[in-house]
Rosetta silent file (secondary structure, phi, psi, omega in degrees, C-alpha in Angstrom):
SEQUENCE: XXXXXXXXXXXXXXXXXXXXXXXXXXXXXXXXXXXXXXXXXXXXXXXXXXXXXXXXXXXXXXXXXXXXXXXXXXXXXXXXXXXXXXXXXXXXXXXXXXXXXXXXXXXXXXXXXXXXXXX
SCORE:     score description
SCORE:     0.000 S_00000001
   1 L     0.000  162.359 -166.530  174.784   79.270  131.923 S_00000001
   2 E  -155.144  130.396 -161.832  174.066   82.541  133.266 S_00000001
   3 E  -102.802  158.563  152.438  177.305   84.419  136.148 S_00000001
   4 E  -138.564  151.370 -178.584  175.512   86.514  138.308 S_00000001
   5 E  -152.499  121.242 -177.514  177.373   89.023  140.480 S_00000001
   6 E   -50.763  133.994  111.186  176.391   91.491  143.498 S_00000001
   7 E  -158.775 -152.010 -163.743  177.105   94.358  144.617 S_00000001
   8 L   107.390    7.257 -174.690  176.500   97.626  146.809 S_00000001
   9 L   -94.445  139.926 -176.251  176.118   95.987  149.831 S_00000001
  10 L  -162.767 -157.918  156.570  178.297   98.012  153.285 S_00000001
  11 E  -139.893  173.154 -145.365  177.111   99.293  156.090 S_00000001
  12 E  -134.761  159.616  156.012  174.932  101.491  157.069 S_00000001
  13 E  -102.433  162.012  179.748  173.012  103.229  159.845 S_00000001
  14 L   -79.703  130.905  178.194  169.301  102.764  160.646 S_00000001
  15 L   133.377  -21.325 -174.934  167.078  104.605  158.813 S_00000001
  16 L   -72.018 -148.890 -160.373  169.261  104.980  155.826 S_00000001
  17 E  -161.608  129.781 -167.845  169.398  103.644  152.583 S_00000001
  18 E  -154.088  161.694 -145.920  171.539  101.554  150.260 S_00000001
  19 E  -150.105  110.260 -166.261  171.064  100.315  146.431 S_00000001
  20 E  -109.018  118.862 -179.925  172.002   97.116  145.778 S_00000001
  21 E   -67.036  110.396  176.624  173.341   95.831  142.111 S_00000001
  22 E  -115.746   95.130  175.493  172.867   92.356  140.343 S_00000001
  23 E  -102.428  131.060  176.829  174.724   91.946  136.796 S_00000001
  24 E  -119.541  144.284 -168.350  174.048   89.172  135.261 S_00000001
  25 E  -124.693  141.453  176.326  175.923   87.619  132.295 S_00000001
  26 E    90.728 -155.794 -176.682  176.269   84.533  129.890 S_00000001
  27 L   -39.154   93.353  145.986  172.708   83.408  128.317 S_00000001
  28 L   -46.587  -50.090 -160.212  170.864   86.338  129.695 S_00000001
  29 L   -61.511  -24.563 -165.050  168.248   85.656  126.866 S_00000001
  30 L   -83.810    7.650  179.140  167.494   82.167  129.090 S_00000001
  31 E  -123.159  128.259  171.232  166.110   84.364  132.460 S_00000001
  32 L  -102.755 -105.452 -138.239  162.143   84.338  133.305 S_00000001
  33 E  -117.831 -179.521  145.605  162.483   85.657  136.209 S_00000001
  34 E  -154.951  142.769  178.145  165.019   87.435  138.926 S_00000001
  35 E  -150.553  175.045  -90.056  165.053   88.145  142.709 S_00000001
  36 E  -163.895  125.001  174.712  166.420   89.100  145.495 S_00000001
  37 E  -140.486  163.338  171.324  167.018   86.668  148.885 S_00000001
  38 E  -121.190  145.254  149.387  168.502   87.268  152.020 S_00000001
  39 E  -149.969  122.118 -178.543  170.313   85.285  154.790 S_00000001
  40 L   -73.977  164.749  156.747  171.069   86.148  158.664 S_00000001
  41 L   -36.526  112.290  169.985  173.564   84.253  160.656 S_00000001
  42 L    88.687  -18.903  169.515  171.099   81.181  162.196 S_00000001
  43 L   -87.824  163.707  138.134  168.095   81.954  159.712 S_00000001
  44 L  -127.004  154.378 -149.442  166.953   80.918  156.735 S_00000001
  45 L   -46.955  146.541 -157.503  167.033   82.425  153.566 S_00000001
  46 E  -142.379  136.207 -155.397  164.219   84.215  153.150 S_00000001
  47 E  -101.733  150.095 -168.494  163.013   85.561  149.253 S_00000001
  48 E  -122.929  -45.898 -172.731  162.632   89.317  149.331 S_00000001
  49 E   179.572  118.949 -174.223  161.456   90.469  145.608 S_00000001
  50 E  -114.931  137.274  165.140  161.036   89.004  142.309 S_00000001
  51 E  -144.003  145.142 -174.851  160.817   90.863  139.145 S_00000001
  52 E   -70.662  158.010 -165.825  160.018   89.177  135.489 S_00000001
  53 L   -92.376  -17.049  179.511  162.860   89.894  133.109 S_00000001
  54 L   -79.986  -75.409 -174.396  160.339   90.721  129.900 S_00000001
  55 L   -87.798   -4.392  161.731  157.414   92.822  131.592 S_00000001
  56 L    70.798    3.373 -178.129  159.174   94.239  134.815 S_00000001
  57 L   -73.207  152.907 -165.966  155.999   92.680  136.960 S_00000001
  58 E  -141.990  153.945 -178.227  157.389   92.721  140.588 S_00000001
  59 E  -133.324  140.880 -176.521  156.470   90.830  144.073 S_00000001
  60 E  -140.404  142.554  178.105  157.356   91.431  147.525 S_00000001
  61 L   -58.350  150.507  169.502  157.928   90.165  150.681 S_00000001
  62 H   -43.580  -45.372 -159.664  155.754   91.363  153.508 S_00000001
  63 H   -92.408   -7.272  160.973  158.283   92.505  155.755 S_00000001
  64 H  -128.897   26.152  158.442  159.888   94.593  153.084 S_00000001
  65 L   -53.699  157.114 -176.174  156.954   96.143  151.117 S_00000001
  66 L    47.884    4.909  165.965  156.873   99.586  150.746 S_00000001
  67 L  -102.751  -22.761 -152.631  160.657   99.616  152.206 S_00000001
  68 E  -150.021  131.548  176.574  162.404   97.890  149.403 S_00000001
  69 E  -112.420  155.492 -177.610  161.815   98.352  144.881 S_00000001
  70 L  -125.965  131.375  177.512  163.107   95.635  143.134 S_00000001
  71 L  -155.057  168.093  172.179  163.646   97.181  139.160 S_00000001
  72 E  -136.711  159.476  165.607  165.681   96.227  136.433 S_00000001
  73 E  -129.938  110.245 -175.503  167.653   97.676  133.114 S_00000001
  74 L   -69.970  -69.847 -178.355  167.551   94.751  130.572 S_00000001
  75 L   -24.324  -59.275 -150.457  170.319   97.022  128.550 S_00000001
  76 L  -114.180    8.728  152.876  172.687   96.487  131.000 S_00000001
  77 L    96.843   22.348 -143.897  171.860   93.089  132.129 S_00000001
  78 E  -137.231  127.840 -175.773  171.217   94.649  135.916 S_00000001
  79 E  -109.687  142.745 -167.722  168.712   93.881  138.282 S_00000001
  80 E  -140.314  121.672  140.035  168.776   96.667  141.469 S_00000001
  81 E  -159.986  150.399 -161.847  167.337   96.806  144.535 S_00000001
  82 E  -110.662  117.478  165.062  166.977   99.681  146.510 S_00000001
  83 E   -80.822  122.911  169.708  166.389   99.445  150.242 S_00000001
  84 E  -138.377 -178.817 -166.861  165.332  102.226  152.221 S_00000001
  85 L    32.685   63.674  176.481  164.442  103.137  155.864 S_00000001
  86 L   -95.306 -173.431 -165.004  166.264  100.054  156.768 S_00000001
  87 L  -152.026  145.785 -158.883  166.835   98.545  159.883 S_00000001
  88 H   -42.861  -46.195  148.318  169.299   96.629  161.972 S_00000001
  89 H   -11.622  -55.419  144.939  167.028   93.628  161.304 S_00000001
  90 H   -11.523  -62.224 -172.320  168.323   93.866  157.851 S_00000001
  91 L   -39.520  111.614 -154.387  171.226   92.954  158.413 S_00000001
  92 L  -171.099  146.679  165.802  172.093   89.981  156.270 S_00000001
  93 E   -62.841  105.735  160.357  174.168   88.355  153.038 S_00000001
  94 E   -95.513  160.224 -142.805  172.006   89.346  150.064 S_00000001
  95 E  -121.800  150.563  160.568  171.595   87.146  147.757 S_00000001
  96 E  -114.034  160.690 -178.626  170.265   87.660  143.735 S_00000001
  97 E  -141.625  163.494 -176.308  169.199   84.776  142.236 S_00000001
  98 E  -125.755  121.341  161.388  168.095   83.970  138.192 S_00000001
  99 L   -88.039  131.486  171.200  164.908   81.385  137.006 S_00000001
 100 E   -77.115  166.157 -160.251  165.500   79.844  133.602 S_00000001
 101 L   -68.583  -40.328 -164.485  162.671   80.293  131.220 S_00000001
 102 L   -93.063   17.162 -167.429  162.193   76.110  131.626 S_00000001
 103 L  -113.659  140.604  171.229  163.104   75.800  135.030 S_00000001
 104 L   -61.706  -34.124  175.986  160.761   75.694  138.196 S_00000001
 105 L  -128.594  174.895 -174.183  162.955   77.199  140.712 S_00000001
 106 L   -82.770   98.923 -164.505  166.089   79.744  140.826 S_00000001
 107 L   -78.611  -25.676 -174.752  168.751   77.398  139.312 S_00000001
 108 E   -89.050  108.615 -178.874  171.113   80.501  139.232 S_00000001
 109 E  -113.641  156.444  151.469  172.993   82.688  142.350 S_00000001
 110 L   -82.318 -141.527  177.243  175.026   84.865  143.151 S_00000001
 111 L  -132.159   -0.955  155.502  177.916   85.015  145.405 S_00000001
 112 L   110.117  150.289 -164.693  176.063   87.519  148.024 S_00000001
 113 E  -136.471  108.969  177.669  176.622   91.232  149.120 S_00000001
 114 L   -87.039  165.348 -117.892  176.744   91.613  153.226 S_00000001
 115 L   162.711  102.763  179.867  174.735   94.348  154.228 S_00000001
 116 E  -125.136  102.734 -163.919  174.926   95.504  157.848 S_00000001
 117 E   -82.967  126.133  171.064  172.612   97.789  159.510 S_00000001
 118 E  -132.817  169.681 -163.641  173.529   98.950  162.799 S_00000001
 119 L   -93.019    0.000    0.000  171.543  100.927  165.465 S_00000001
């Protein structure tokens, strides 16, 4: 099993910037990849940024390229991501999530960070 747990998430005004924390715990050695979802009130969750847990390769959503790095420190178990020039849009429960080395999808979450941008 692998705990995962958020945080850094407040609020903010637009244009700022806020740096959001994912520690993960229990089998660690058992995570291929991890990333970073969102969900507004009335949407649905919508994946944001994956980064492998060995080689650090990273992927990003359209709507937050070049606005948002997804990095990690394997010492401390911590996945980050830091959103900048954000925007009331934003505004959302973020979510980290963990893929097991054998598993097809993200069997592992967190319990979510809210994150409110206002204008």
């Amino acid at each position: 099993q692998v705990q995962l747990v958020e945080s850094g998430g407040g609020l903010v005004q637009a244009g700022g910037s806020l740096r959001l924390s994912c520690a993960a715990s229990g089998r660690t050695f058992s995570i291929n990849t991890m990333a970073w979802f969102r969900q507004a009130p009335g949407k649905e969750r919508e994946f944001l940024a994956v980064i492998s847990w060995s080689g650090g390769n990273t992927a990003y959503a359209d709507s937050v390229k070049g606005r948002f790095t997804i990095s990690r420190d394997n010492a401390k178990n911590t996945v980050y991501l830091q959103m900048n020039s954000l925007k009331p849009e934003d505004t959302a429960v973020y979510y980290c999530a963990a893929q097991h080395v054998s598993a097809a999808n993200y069997g592992y979450w967190g319990q979510g960070t809210q994150v409110t941008v206002s204008s």
